[in-house]
Every structure is written in structure tokens, then in C-alpha cells.
mmCIF file of C-alpha atoms in Angstrom:
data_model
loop_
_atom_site.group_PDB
_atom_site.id
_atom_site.type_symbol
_atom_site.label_atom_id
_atom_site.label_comp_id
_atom_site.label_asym_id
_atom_site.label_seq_id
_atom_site.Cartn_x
_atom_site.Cartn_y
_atom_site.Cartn_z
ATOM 1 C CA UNK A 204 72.398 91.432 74.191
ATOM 2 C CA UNK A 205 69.515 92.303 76.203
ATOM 3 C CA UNK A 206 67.603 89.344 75.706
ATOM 4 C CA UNK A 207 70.389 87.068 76.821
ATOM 5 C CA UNK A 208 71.305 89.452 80.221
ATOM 6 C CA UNK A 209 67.182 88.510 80.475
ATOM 7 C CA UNK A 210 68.033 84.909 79.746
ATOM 8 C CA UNK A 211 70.532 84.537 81.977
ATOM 9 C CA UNK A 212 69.356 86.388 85.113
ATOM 10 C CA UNK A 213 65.402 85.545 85.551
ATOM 11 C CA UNK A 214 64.899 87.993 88.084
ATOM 12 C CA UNK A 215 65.704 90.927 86.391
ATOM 13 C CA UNK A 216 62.535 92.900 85.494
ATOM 14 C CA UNK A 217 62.796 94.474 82.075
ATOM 15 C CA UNK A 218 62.802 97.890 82.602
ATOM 16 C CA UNK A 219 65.032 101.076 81.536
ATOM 17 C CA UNK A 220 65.786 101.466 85.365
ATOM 18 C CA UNK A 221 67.562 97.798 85.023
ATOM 19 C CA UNK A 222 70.213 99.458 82.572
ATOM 20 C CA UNK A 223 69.852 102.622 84.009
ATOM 21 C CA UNK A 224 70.539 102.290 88.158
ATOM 22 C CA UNK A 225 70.863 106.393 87.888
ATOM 23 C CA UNK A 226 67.023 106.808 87.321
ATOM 24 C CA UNK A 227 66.153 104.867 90.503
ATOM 25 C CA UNK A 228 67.725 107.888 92.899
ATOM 26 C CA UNK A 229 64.728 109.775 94.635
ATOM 27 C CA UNK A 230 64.259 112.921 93.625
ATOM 28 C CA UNK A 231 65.995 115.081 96.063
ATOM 29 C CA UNK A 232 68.853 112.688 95.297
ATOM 30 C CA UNK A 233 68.974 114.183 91.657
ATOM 31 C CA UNK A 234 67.846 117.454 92.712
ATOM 32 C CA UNK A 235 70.642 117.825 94.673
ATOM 33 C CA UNK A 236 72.459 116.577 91.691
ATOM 34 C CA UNK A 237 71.612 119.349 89.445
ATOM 35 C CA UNK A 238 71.834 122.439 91.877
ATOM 36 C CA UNK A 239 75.480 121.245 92.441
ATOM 37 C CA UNK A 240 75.884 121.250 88.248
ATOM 38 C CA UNK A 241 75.447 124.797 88.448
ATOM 39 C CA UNK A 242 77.586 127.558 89.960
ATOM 40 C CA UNK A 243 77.071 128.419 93.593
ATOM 41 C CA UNK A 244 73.800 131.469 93.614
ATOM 42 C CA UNK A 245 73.996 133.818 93.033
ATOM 43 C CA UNK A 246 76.518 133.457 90.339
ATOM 44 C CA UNK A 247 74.643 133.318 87.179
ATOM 45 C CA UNK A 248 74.992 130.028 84.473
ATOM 46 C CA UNK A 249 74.689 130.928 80.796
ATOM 47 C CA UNK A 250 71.283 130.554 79.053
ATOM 48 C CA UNK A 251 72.305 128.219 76.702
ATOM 49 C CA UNK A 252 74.807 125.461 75.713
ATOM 50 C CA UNK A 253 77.473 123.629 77.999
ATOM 51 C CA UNK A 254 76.808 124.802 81.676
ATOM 52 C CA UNK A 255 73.383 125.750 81.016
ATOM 53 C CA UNK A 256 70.157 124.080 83.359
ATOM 54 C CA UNK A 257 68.629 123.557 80.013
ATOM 55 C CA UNK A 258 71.168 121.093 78.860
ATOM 56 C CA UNK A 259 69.913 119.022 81.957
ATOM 57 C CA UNK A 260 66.253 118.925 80.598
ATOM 58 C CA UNK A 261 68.063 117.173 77.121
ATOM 59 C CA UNK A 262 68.681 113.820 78.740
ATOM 60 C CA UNK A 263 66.068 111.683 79.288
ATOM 61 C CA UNK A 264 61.964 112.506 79.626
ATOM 62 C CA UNK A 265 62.171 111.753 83.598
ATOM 63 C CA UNK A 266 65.320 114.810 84.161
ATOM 64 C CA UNK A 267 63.085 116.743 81.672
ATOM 65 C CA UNK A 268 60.611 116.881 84.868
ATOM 66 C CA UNK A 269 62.454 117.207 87.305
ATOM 67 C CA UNK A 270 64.587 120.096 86.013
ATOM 68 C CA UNK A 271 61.863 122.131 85.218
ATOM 69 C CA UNK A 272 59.677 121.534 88.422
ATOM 70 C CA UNK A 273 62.904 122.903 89.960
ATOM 71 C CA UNK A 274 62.903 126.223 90.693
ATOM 72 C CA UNK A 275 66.496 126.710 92.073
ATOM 73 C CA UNK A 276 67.961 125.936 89.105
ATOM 74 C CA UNK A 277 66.017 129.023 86.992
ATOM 75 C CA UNK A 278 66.689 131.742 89.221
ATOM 76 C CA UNK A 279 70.105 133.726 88.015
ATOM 77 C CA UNK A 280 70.031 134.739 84.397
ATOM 78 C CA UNK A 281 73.044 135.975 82.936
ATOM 79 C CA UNK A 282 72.651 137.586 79.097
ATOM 80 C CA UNK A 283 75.842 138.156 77.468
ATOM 81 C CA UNK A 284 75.154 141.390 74.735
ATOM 82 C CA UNK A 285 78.257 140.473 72.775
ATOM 83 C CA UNK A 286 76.816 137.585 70.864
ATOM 84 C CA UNK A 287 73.242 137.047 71.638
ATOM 85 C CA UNK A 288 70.070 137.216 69.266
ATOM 86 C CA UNK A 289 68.094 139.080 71.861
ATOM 87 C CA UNK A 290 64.630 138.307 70.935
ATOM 88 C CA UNK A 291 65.195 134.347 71.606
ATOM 89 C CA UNK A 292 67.194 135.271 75.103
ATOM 90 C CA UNK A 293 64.671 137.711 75.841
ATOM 91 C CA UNK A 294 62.083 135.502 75.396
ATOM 92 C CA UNK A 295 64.428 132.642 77.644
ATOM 93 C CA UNK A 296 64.775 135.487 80.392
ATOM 94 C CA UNK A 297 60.905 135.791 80.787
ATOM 95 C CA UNK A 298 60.653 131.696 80.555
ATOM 96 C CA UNK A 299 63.141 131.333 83.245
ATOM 97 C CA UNK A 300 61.480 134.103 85.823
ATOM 98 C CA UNK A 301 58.383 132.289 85.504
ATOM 99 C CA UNK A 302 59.714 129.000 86.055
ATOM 100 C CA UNK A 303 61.632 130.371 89.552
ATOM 101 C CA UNK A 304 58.425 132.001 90.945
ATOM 102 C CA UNK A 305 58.314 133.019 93.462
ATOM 103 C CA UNK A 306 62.210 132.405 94.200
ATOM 104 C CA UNK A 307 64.796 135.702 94.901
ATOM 105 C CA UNK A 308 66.124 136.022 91.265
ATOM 106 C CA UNK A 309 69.875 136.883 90.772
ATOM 107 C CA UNK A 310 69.931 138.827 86.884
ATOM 108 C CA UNK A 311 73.360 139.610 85.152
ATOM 109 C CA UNK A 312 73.112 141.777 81.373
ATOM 110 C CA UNK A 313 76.198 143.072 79.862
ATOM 111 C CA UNK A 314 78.575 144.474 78.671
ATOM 112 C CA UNK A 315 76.203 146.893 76.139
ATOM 113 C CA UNK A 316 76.610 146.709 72.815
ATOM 114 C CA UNK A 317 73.169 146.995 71.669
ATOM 115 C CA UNK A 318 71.504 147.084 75.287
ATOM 116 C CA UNK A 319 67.533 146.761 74.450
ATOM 117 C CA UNK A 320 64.638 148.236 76.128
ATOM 118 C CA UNK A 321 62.544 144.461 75.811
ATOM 119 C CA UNK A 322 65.077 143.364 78.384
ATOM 120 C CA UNK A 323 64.027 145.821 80.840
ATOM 121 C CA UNK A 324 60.613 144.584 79.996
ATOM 122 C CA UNK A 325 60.871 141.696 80.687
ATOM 123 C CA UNK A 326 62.476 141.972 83.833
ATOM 124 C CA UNK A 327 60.733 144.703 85.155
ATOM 125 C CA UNK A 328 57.339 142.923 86.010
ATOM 126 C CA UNK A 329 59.878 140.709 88.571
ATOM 127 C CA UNK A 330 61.680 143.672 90.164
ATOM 128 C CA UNK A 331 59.517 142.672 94.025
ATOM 129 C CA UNK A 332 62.190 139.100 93.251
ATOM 130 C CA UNK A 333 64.971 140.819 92.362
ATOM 131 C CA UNK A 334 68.218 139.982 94.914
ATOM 132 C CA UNK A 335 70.974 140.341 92.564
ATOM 133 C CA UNK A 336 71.426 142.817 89.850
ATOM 134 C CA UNK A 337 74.938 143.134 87.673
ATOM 135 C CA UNK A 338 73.680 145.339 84.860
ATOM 136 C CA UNK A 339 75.677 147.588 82.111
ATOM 137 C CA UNK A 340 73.413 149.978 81.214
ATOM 138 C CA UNK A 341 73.339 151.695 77.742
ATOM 139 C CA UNK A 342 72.523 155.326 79.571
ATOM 140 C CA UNK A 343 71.029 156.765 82.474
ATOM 141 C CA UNK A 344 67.306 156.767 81.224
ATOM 142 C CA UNK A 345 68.000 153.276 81.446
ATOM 143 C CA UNK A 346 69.415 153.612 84.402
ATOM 144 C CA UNK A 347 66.316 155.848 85.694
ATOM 145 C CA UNK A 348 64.016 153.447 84.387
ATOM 146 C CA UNK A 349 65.493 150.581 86.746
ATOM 147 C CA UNK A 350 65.696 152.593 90.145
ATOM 148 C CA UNK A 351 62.052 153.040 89.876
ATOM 149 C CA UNK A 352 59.942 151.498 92.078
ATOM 150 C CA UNK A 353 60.535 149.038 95.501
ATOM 151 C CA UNK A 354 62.725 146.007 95.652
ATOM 152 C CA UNK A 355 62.034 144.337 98.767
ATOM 153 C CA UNK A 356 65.056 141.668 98.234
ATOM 154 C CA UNK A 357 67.485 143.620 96.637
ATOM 155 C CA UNK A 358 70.770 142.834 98.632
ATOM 156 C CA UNK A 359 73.924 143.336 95.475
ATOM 157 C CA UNK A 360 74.420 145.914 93.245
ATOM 158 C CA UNK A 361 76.868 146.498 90.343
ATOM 159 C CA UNK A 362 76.383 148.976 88.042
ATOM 160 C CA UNK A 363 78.054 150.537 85.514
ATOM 161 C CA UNK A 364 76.841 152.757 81.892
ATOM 162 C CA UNK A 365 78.630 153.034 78.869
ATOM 163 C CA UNK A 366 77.800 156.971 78.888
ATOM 164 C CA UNK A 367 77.958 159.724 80.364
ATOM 165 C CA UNK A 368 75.282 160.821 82.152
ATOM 166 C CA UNK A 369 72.711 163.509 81.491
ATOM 167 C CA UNK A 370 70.919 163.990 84.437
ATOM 168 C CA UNK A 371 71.244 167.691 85.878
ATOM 169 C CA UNK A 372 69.940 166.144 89.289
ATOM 170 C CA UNK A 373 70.945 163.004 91.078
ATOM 171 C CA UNK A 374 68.612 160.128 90.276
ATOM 172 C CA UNK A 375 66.808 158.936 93.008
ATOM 173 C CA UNK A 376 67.730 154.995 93.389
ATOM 174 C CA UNK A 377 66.334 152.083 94.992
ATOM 175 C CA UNK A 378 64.906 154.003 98.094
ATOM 176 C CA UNK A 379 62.682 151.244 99.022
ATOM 177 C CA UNK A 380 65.234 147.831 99.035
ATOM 178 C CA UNK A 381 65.620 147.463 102.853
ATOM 179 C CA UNK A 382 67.964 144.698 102.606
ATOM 180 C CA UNK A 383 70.506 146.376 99.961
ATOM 181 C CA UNK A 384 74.310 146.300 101.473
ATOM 182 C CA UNK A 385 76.769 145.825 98.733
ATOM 183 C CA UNK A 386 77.032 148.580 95.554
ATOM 184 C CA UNK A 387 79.528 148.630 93.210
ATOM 185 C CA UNK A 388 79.779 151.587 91.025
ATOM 186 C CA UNK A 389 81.484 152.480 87.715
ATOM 187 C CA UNK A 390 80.019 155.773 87.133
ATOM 188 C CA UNK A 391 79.817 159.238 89.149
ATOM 189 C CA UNK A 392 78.043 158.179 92.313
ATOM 190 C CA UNK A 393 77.320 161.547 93.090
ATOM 191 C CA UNK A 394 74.607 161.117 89.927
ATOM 192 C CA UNK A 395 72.710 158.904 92.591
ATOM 193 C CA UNK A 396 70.923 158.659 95.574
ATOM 194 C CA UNK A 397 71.242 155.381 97.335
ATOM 195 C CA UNK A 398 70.348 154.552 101.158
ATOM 196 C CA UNK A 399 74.230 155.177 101.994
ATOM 197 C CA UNK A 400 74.065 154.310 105.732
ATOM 198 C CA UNK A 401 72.355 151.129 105.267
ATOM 199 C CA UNK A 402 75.707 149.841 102.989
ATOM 200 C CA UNK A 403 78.437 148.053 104.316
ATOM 201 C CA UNK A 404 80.163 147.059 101.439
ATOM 202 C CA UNK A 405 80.756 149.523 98.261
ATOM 203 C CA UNK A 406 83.050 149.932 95.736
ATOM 204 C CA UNK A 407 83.183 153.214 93.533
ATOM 205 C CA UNK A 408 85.309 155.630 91.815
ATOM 206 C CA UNK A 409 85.647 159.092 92.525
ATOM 207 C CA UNK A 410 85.626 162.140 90.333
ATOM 208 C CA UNK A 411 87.065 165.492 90.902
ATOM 209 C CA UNK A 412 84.147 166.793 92.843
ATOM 210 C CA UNK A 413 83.901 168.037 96.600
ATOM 211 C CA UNK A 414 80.019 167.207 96.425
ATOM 212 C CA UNK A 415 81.315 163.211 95.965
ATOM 213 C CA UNK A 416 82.522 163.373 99.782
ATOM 214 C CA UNK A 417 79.640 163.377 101.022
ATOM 215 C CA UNK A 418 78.886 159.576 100.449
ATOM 216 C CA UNK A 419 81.673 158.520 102.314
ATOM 217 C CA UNK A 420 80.529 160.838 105.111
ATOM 218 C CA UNK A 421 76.437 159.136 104.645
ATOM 219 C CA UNK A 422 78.068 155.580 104.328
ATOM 220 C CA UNK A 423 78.640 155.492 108.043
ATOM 221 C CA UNK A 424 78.595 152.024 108.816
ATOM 222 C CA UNK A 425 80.379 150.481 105.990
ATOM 223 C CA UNK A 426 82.658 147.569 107.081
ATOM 224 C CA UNK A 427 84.048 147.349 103.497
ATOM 225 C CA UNK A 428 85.229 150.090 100.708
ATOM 226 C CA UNK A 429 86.697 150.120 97.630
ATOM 227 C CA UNK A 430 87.902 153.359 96.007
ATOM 228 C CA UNK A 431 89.726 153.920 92.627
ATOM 229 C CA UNK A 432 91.336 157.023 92.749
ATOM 230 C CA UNK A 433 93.092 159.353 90.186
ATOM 231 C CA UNK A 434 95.373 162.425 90.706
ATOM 232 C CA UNK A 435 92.912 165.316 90.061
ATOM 233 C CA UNK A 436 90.454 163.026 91.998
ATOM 234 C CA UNK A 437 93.140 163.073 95.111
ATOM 235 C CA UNK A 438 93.250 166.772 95.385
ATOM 236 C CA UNK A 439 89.532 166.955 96.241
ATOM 237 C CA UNK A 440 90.164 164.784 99.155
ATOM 238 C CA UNK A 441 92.882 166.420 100.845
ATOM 239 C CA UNK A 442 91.608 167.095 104.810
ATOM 240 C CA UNK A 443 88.205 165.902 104.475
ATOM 241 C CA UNK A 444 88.390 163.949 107.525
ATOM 242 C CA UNK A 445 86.267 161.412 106.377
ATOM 243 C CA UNK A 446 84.918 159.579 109.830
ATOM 244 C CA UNK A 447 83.859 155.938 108.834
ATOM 245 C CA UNK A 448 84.112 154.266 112.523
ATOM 246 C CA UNK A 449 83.114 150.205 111.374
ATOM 247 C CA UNK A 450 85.104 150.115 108.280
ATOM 248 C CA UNK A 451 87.450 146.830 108.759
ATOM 249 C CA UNK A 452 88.904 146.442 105.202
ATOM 250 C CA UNK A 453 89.985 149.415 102.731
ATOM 251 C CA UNK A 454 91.528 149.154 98.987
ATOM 252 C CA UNK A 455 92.880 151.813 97.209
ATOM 253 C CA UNK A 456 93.459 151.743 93.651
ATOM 254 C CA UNK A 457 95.451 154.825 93.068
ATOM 255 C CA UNK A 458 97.943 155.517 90.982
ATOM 256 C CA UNK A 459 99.305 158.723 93.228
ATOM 257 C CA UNK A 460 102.646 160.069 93.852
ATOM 258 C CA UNK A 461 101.436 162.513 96.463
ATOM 259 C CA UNK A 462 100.785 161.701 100.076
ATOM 260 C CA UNK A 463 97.898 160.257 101.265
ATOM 261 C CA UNK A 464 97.143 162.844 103.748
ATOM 262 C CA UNK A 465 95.012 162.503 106.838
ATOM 263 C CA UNK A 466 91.532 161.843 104.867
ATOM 264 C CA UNK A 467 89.764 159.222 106.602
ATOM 265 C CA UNK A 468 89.437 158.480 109.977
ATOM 266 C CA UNK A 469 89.598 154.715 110.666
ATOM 267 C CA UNK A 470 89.448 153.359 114.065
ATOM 268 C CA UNK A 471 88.135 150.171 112.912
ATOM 269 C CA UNK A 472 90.329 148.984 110.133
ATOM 270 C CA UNK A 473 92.472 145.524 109.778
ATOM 271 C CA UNK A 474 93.013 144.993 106.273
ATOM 272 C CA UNK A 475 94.516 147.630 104.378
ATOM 273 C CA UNK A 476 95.441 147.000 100.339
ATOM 274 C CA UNK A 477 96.681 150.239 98.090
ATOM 275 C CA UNK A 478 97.345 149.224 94.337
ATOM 276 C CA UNK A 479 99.996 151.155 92.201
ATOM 277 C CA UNK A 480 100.913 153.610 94.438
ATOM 278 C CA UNK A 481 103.305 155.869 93.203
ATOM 279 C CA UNK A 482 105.086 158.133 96.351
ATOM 280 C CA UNK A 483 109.167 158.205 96.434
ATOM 281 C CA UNK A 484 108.715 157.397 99.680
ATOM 282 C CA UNK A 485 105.901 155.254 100.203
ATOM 283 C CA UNK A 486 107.132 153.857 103.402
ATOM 284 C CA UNK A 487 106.924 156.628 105.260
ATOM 285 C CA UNK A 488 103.496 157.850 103.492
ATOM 286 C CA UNK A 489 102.083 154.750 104.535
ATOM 287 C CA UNK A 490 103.418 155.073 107.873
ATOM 288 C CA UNK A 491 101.770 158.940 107.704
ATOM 289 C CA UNK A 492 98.633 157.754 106.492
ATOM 290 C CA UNK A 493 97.692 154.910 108.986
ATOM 291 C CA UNK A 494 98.561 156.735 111.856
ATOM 292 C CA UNK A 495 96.583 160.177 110.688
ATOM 293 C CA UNK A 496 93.622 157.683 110.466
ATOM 294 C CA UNK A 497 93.899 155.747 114.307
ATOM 295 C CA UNK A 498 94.479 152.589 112.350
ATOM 296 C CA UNK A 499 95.590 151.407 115.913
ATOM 297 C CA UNK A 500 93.814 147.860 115.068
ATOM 298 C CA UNK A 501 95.572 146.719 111.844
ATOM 299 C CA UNK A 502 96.173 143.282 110.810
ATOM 300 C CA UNK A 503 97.191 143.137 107.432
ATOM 301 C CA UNK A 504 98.907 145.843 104.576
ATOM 302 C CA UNK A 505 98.386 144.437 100.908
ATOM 303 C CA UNK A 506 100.941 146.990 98.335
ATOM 304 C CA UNK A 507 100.717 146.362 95.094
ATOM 305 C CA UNK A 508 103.436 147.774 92.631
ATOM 306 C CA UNK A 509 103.307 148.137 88.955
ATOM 307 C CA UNK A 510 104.573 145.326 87.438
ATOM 308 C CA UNK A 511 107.299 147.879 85.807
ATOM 309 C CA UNK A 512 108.617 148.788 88.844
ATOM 310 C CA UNK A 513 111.376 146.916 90.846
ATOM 311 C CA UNK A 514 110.966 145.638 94.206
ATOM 312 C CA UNK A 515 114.258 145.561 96.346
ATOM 313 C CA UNK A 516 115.389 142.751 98.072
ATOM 314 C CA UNK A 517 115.291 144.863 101.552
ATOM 315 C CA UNK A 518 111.742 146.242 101.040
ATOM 316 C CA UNK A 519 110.073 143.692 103.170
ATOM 317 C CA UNK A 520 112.527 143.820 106.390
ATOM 318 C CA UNK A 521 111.844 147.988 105.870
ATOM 319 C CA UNK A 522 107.724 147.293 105.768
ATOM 320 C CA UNK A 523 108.325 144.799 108.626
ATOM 321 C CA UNK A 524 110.481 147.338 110.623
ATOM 322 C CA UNK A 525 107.728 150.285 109.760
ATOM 323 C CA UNK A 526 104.629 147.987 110.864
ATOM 324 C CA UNK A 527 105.589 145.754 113.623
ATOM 325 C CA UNK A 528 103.026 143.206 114.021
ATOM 326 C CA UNK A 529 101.694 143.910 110.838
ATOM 327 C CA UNK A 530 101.378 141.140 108.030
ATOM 328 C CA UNK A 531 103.101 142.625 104.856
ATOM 329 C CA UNK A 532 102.502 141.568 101.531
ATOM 330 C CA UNK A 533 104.183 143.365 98.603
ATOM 331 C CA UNK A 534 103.370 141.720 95.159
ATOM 332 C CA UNK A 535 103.323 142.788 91.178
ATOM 333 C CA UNK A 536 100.128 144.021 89.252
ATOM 334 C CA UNK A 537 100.205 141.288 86.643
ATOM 335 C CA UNK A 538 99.054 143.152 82.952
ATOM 336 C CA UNK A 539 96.648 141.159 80.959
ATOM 337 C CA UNK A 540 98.119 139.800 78.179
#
């Protein structure tokens, strides 16, 4: 078939590109190509199989070259712990930080079954790149062992261990990572010591300890929080007065049947979202809560219910009626099945 396409048009040269009008884009053509097969940075593509910037290097010998002289495509690294052999992803992990030098690098490990100290080691030499970090650490000697020393690009956090931690004193935690501003915590953030006031976005749970407060009090010019509260938690916070002037969005996860009381002071907020709370009355707790805290500015109020409970057909004309000029949502927790 070939021969006769040659036969038939004289002109045509006989070269792959004649079958093949896809390998005669420029380069930033197909560059642009491939950043746009992966998901948007810093969200992480897996290491392997469908989805993966290796499967790009698979096609033909002139991709093959272009992939790998292209360092956007190497720099976020997610390792998945459930099903991995970890001394070929290890091994992966170190081949892809070289080949994004000297790019920001956005690294995702978890969730720890067998967490290993060779990826620390291999990530470690890097940590002046790191930008990202989503990590489930195995313990906090792990977790020690990764606060120390500077990252100048750190921006995101997320954290979380899958034990409790040992630590008498609060481990002293990315001190030097002048462009952090988003944490997420799933552990006792008392058990750190993070630049608080340089945050404006962090999301944490609280414990039943008074010492706790006093990172809501440092974390002065947060514009975003997100808290997950419990009951004994809730009793800690009672009158606190917790003064956060620039915060503009607040979610509560707590599963209370108590008034909020006046806690926080909130001059600043719009959007205000409270999951599975529990008060007989939550109307008028609600009402109690944003008016202890000078929510004079507030746009939106987010309530979540249970998906057990019922919601009556007059709740929204009652929310409306409470919080004129107030956009009310009131919606189900939906259960994973």
C-alpha cells in the first residue's frame, strides 16, 4: 500500500512524517501537548501505568526525547504505599527529581503501610525544591526527620501520622520556608511549631488541650480555617476570644449539641460552613454565634446535617428570616457507601 500512495502521488517524500502529520508539530506544539496530558501542578500523576509521563516516552523514539528533556512533566511524584514495590518507585522518585532539576517539586507518599526510611532518602537531598508536600508519616521521628533543615519554596502542607506521637516537646518545623501559607493537619498541632502568622490557610483538628489555643491566637492573619471539632474538644474553647481579624471563610466540622459560644472574634468573615451540628436549636445558636463574633460582613452560611436527620420543609424561610441578606444553603452529609 505504500508503494502505490508513492506511485500515485510523485511528490510525496518517503518519510515516517508523510504517514505521520503528528511528528511534524514543533516542539512546544507537543510540549504543550504533554503538560496538558497530565493533571494541573501541583496535583501529582502516578509513577507508572495509564496517566503516567512515562507512558508518553513509550510511543515513538522522537516523544521519547522530548518527554524526558521536559522537565515540567517530572516534577510531582505521588507514591501510593498500598501496592507499591518500593525499591523500583524509590528508585523512579530519585530518577524523576533529577530529571525536574532545578524545577519546584510537588511530592505526595501515603497512606503508610510500610512507610520506608529510603524514601526520605531519597527525597531529602531535594528538600531546597520542595513546594508541595502531602506526606503520611509512619511516626514522628519521621516526622522530625522531615522538618529539619530550610525549604526555601515550601508553600503546601498536609500532614498527617499513623501514631501517636512521642515527643515530650513540640517539634520544631519548617522554621526556615518563607513562602509556606497553607497547612493541613491530622495530628495534635500543638506537637509542632510552625511560623503560625505567616499562614493564611490551615486546616487542623483540635484536642482537649487549652495549650492548642494558642495557634489560633499566633495564626493572626489567616484568611482561611478549617477546624474539626469534638465535644470534649468544645469545652476547652469556651470564652477564649479567639481574635483572628482577616479570616474571610470558616468551616466547622463539629458534631456538637452545645452552643457555640462567643469563641472567635471575626470581623472579617463571609463564608461561614458548620458540618453536623447537633444544637436543638441551631437557629438561634447560629444566630448567637455570628453575632458574638462581629460577623457584620457575611455573605454566605453553608449547614450541613447528618444525612439521618430530617430537614423541614420551613427550615429555609426560618434561616432566611434569621440571616437577611445572607445566602443559605442547608444540604445532607452524603455517607460513603
Amino acid at each position: 500500500m505504500p508503494r502505490k500512495i508513492l506511485s500515485l502521488c510523485p511528490n510525496t517524500t518517503d518519510s515516517s512524517t508523510s504517514y505521520r502529520p503528528v511528528l511534524t508539530l514543533p516542539t512546544e506544539i507537543v510540549v504543550e501537548i504533554f503538560i496538558h496530558f497530565l493533571p494541573v501542578y501541583p496535583r501529582c500523576p502516578p509513577l507508572g501505568g495509564l496517566g503516567s509521563p512515562i507512558l508518553l516516552t513509550q510511543i515513538c523514539r522522537d516523544w521519547r526525547e522530548i518527554a524526558l528533556a521536559t522537565r515540567r512533566l517530572w516534577r510531582a511524584i505521588s507514591v501510593d504505599t498500598h501496592w507499591i514495590v518500593f525499591p523500583r518507585e524509590v528508585a523512579r522518585t530519585r530518577i524523576w527529581l533529577q530529571r525536574s532539576h532545578p524545577l519546584p517539586v510537588s511530592l505526595r507518599c501515603g497512606p503508610p503501610i510500610a512507610f520506608p526510611a529510603a524514601f526520605f532518602r531519597a527525597i531529602t537531598p531535594y528538600r531546597q525544591r520542595w513546594a508541595y508536600l502531602d506526606l503520611r508519616l509512619q511516626d514522628d521521628t519521621q516526622l522530625a526527620a522531615l522538618c529539619d533543615g530550610p525549604t526555601p519554596l515550601l508553600k503546601c502542607l498536609d500532614l498527617s501520622l499513623n501514631s501517636k506521637m512521642t515527643h515530650v516537646d513540640p517539634v520544631v518545623a519548617f522554621s526556615d520556608a518563607p513562602l509556606l501559607h497553607t497547612v493541613l493537619l491530622d495530628f495534635p498541632a500543638a506537637m509542632l511549631t510552625l511560623p503560625w502568622a505567616q499562614l493564611t490557610s490551615l486546616t487542623l483538628k483540635l484536642v482537649d488541650a487549652p495549650k492548642h489555643l494558642s495557634i489560633l491566637k499566633l495564626a493572626s492573619n489567616l484568611r482561611d480555617l478549617h477546624l474539626v471539632l469534638e465535644q470534649k474538644t468544645f469545652g476547652s474553647l469556651q470564652g477564649a476570644d479567639i481574635l483572628i481579624p482577616r479570616l474571610e471563610s470558616l468551616k466547622l466540622c463539629a458534631k456538637l449539641d452545645r452552643p457555640l459560644g462567643a469563641t472567635f472574634i471575626l470581623p472579617a468573615l463571609r463564608h461561614f460552613a458548620i458540618v453536623e451540628y447537633l444544637n436543638p436549636e441551631p437557629i438561634a445558636a447560629l444566630a448567637d454565634f455570628i453575632a458574638s463574633a462581629g460577623c457584620t460582613q457575611l455573605d454566605e452560611l453553608s449547614i450541613t446535617v447528618p444525612d439521618s436527620a430530617s430537614i423541614s420543609k420551613d427550615a429555609y424561610p426560618a434561616y432566611r428570616k434569621a440571616f437577611p441578606g445572607v445566602l443559605v444553603s442547608i444540604a445532607k452529609r452524603k455517607v460513603p457507601k
